[in-house]
């Protein structure tokens, strides 16, 4: 007796047969071997290493909205008021606003600033020997006896106000004003004789001034004191006993006072000549600091001895006067370019 075949089983086998053939053709395309062939080993492609990230560029500095501009002052001192080249100092004090500088007297000084927006007050002066400067007041030194010294150094001063725009340079010429002036008095002897000692003074002079204008700094009481306004001359004999030269330097005269010269000359023969002279008119130009040079004559001849009267017993000869006092009034003004040559 024959069994009837199951149609479902037959269809399943047919499906599996075709499915196997399909997979055998398709799987090798994906690198998978069929079950009935040798396995195919597929090398995996290398994975490239990632490139390093570039370092970030530095951020640019911010550009300032307000660019700072430097202001400059080109400061040049002018020493044309100096009487001699040797009177010009090597350095001077320069004040620009609150800044203090010691500047070379012969070169241009460049002052630079970027902070200030205001104008610049400028003050300049030198510090000569024989003069003290404190709080912008200059005072001539004094001797041990309280008189003004004869020959202080030459003082110069100037001031101005400078204006300069941001980014610009301003040229600032400083005319240094001479605030001290020389006085030279020459006494020529009528007869040459050696001088042993001389003492001479001149009163009515300015002892202290304000800087930079040069106006007297003493009060009225100090002006009236003869000790405070009197200078002791520097005295030298002329060659060959022909006379003496008296020199001083001063800030000027006090116009409310007289300028009186007093001198005592001790000669080698023992005589002492004492005299005084009112030089108020002759020294009037000192108010403008013009150099002064005066000359006069001093009688140094010995007095003649009187002839004895014809008597049996003549009286002894009178002694030669030892002290002679007098006045000198015929002063002559000396002019010329060499007025300060020996100061």
XYZ file of C-alpha atoms in Angstrom:
343
model
C 0.000 0.000 0.000
C 1.533 3.198 -1.016
C 1.674 6.212 1.353
C 0.706 9.573 0.023
C 3.598 12.055 0.047
C 3.182 15.105 2.205
C 3.190 18.098 -0.119
C 4.342 20.408 2.678
C 7.530 18.483 3.221
C 8.328 18.516 -0.484
C 7.911 22.296 -0.694
C 10.130 22.877 2.358
C 12.951 20.905 0.757
C 12.692 22.800 -2.458
C 12.825 26.143 -0.604
C 15.888 25.122 1.311
C 17.595 23.945 -1.865
C 17.062 27.229 -3.650
C 17.886 29.214 -0.519
C 21.216 27.464 -0.146
C 22.155 28.150 -3.735
C 21.223 31.835 -3.330
C 23.329 32.268 -0.237
C 26.230 30.442 -1.893
C 26.243 33.096 -4.613
C 25.561 36.135 -2.530
C 27.657 35.652 0.634
C 31.076 35.674 -1.123
C 30.274 39.161 -2.373
C 30.242 40.284 1.276
C 33.468 38.454 2.160
C 31.720 35.386 3.665
C 32.592 31.959 2.289
C 30.030 29.378 1.634
C 29.927 26.413 3.908
C 31.372 24.071 1.294
C 34.428 26.290 0.363
C 37.576 27.463 2.145
C 37.089 30.529 4.301
C 38.300 33.825 2.819
C 40.084 36.109 5.232
C 39.475 39.766 4.431
C 42.069 42.168 5.825
C 40.385 45.169 7.431
C 41.390 48.507 6.004
C 43.681 50.518 8.377
C 41.979 53.321 10.182
C 43.976 56.534 9.691
C 45.137 58.301 12.831
C 43.433 61.640 13.362
C 45.570 64.691 12.573
C 46.458 66.882 15.612
C 44.318 69.899 15.988
C 46.195 73.158 15.195
C 47.028 75.418 18.116
C 44.712 78.379 18.325
C 46.166 81.673 17.123
C 46.706 84.286 19.861
C 43.991 86.812 20.136
C 45.044 90.232 18.818
C 45.585 92.953 21.428
C 42.741 95.412 21.528
C 43.439 98.665 19.748
C 43.092 101.584 22.208
C 40.423 104.005 21.316
C 42.444 107.011 22.684
C 46.062 106.860 21.488
C 48.449 108.585 23.967
C 50.526 111.294 22.298
C 53.766 112.587 23.796
C 54.229 116.323 24.324
C 57.750 117.751 24.319
C 59.431 121.018 25.331
C 62.738 121.899 23.691
C 64.284 124.257 26.275
C 67.300 126.337 25.248
C 68.881 128.830 27.722
C 70.122 132.150 26.353
C 73.120 133.609 28.235
C 73.560 136.727 26.100
C 73.323 139.004 29.167
C 76.550 137.557 30.582
C 79.309 140.180 30.618
C 82.004 137.583 29.951
C 81.960 134.030 28.617
C 83.531 132.831 31.847
C 80.538 134.117 33.830
C 78.224 131.536 32.216
C 77.702 128.592 34.604
C 78.255 124.985 33.580
C 74.803 123.902 34.831
C 71.562 125.423 36.089
C 68.407 124.386 37.925
C 65.379 123.869 35.689
C 61.837 123.457 37.045
C 59.059 122.340 34.667
C 55.826 122.104 36.615
C 56.647 119.866 39.604
C 59.714 118.334 37.939
C 63.179 119.549 38.991
C 66.163 119.017 36.697
C 69.837 119.991 36.760
C 70.461 120.874 33.104
C 73.623 121.559 31.131
C 73.955 125.288 30.494
C 75.281 124.867 26.952
C 72.940 122.237 25.469
C 69.289 121.894 24.506
C 67.147 120.114 27.082
C 64.203 117.979 25.892
C 61.364 117.590 28.383
C 58.739 114.959 27.462
C 55.360 114.331 29.062
C 52.225 112.352 28.257
C 50.146 112.866 31.389
C 49.587 116.580 31.895
C 46.936 118.434 29.950
C 47.687 121.883 31.381
C 50.275 124.522 30.503
C 53.789 124.158 31.881
C 55.245 126.798 34.233
C 59.014 126.963 33.675
C 61.561 128.438 36.123
C 65.351 128.431 35.762
C 68.283 129.807 37.756
C 71.886 128.925 38.570
C 73.470 128.690 42.020
C 76.683 130.761 42.064
C 79.239 130.853 44.849
C 78.656 133.426 47.551
C 74.847 133.362 47.155
C 72.286 131.252 49.030
C 68.917 130.430 47.435
C 65.961 129.306 49.523
C 62.262 129.453 48.632
C 63.137 131.387 45.469
C 64.933 134.077 47.489
C 68.612 134.758 46.756
C 70.816 136.277 49.491
C 74.451 137.385 49.322
C 76.650 135.790 51.952
C 77.969 137.902 54.809
C 81.338 138.373 56.464
C 81.985 137.510 60.106
C 81.156 141.094 61.059
C 77.812 140.946 59.213
C 78.681 142.943 56.071
C 77.817 141.731 52.579
C 80.629 139.855 50.847
C 82.302 141.734 48.019
C 82.421 139.327 45.073
C 79.625 136.735 44.872
C 79.267 134.817 41.620
C 77.002 135.898 38.787
C 73.335 134.963 39.244
C 70.974 134.431 36.295
C 67.258 133.587 36.287
C 64.299 133.274 33.917
C 60.711 132.061 33.861
C 57.938 131.498 31.338
C 54.765 129.485 30.718
C 54.880 126.911 27.922
C 51.901 125.659 25.926
C 52.170 122.584 23.703
C 49.583 120.401 21.989
C 49.561 116.605 22.264
C 51.989 115.062 19.809
C 53.824 118.362 19.238
C 57.160 119.844 20.330
C 57.346 123.455 21.534
C 60.545 125.492 21.242
C 61.158 127.327 24.556
C 63.971 129.904 24.497
C 64.894 130.989 28.039
C 66.576 134.397 28.209
C 68.605 134.159 31.410
C 68.562 137.616 33.012
C 71.682 138.748 34.838
C 70.633 139.758 38.361
C 73.982 140.958 39.684
C 76.327 143.675 38.429
C 79.897 144.848 39.096
C 81.075 148.140 40.584
C 84.727 149.210 40.189
C 86.171 152.298 41.887
C 89.743 153.361 41.095
C 91.634 155.868 43.254
C 94.857 157.171 41.757
C 97.406 158.744 44.069
C 98.917 162.148 43.327
C 102.252 160.746 44.525
C 103.125 157.064 44.286
C 103.400 155.423 47.665
C 103.080 151.906 49.008
C 99.775 151.007 50.654
C 99.926 148.989 53.824
C 96.196 148.385 54.371
C 92.830 149.568 53.028
C 89.287 149.144 54.268
C 86.362 150.452 52.205
C 82.586 149.984 52.377
C 79.585 151.042 50.304
C 76.113 151.355 51.853
C 72.581 151.441 50.434
C 72.813 148.145 48.490
C 70.281 145.324 48.062
C 71.162 142.294 50.222
C 68.518 139.826 48.910
C 66.166 139.483 45.930
C 63.208 137.395 44.789
C 63.595 135.006 41.870
C 63.174 135.344 39.010
C 62.231 139.048 38.858
C 65.150 140.315 40.972
C 63.037 142.594 43.167
C 64.439 143.368 46.654
C 63.321 140.837 49.248
C 64.200 142.757 52.416
C 61.515 144.577 54.392
C 61.758 148.286 55.169
C 63.267 147.758 58.601
C 66.067 145.642 57.171
C 66.668 148.185 54.417
C 67.184 150.929 56.962
C 69.839 148.936 58.845
C 73.260 150.051 57.649
C 74.823 146.710 58.572
C 72.382 144.799 56.378
C 72.810 146.938 53.256
C 76.568 147.630 53.386
C 79.177 145.751 51.344
C 82.845 145.397 52.214
C 84.948 146.148 49.101
C 87.611 143.854 47.742
C 90.686 146.145 47.443
C 93.892 145.720 45.442
C 96.812 148.140 45.056
C 97.806 149.391 41.623
C 101.320 148.520 40.448
C 104.068 150.924 41.529
C 102.054 152.408 44.390
C 99.990 154.498 41.964
C 96.679 153.915 43.746
C 94.055 151.327 44.679
C 91.160 149.527 42.957
C 87.987 148.731 44.937
C 85.592 146.110 43.570
C 82.223 144.635 44.509
C 79.224 142.958 42.925
C 75.676 143.747 43.962
C 71.992 143.045 43.288
C 71.491 146.811 42.905
C 70.728 149.878 45.003
C 67.972 150.699 47.454
C 66.644 153.913 45.888
C 65.298 155.272 49.171
C 68.824 155.250 50.643
C 72.035 157.058 49.769
C 75.044 155.131 48.535
C 77.934 156.277 50.709
C 81.540 155.214 50.214
C 83.727 155.176 53.325
C 87.418 154.277 53.128
C 90.516 154.232 55.272
C 93.912 153.901 53.561
C 96.992 153.193 55.679
C 100.229 154.107 53.890
C 103.647 152.576 54.383
C 105.047 155.811 55.849
C 102.577 155.552 58.750
C 99.975 158.056 57.559
C 96.291 157.140 57.538
C 93.999 158.734 54.968
C 90.301 158.595 55.821
C 87.622 159.842 53.470
C 84.026 159.351 52.371
C 82.068 160.107 49.224
C 78.380 160.286 48.322
C 78.008 158.137 45.164
C 74.216 158.208 44.982
C 74.111 160.043 41.651
C 77.031 158.170 40.136
C 75.469 154.782 40.979
C 71.938 155.556 39.788
C 72.380 153.207 36.813
C 72.700 150.310 39.229
C 68.915 150.348 39.430
C 69.075 148.864 35.905
C 72.061 146.630 36.741
C 74.382 148.482 34.384
C 78.075 147.882 35.187
C 79.698 150.877 36.916
C 83.333 151.975 36.743
C 84.416 155.236 38.392
C 87.794 156.868 38.830
C 89.093 159.708 41.008
C 92.270 161.061 42.585
C 93.478 160.919 46.166
C 96.032 163.458 47.368
C 98.865 161.500 48.922
C 101.534 164.260 48.969
C 103.154 164.987 52.305
C 102.386 168.439 53.697
C 105.254 170.890 53.299
C 107.249 171.808 56.388
C 107.118 175.551 57.165
C 110.449 177.437 57.122
C 111.682 178.316 60.630
C 111.398 181.989 61.684
C 114.729 183.806 62.046
C 115.064 183.672 65.814
C 118.088 182.897 67.911
C 116.585 179.705 69.062
C 114.122 178.388 66.455
C 111.220 176.373 67.655
C 111.180 172.660 66.789
C 109.647 171.733 63.449
C 105.963 170.785 63.603
C 105.174 167.110 63.303
C 103.777 165.764 60.050
C 100.017 165.161 60.420
C 99.306 161.487 60.840
C 95.552 161.490 60.201
C 93.989 163.338 57.296
C 90.262 163.360 56.665
C 88.459 164.661 53.638
C 85.963 164.063 50.856
C 86.314 162.939 47.268
C 83.730 164.446 45.000
C 85.228 164.578 41.499
C 84.488 161.028 40.365
C 84.837 160.397 36.643
C 82.829 157.692 34.902
C 84.980 155.282 32.897
C 83.392 153.660 29.837
C 84.594 150.919 27.542
C 84.174 147.269 26.656
C 86.782 146.186 29.199
C 84.858 147.551 32.155
C 84.595 144.064 33.674
C 87.870 142.664 32.393
C 89.520 142.586 35.819
C 86.470 141.622 37.887
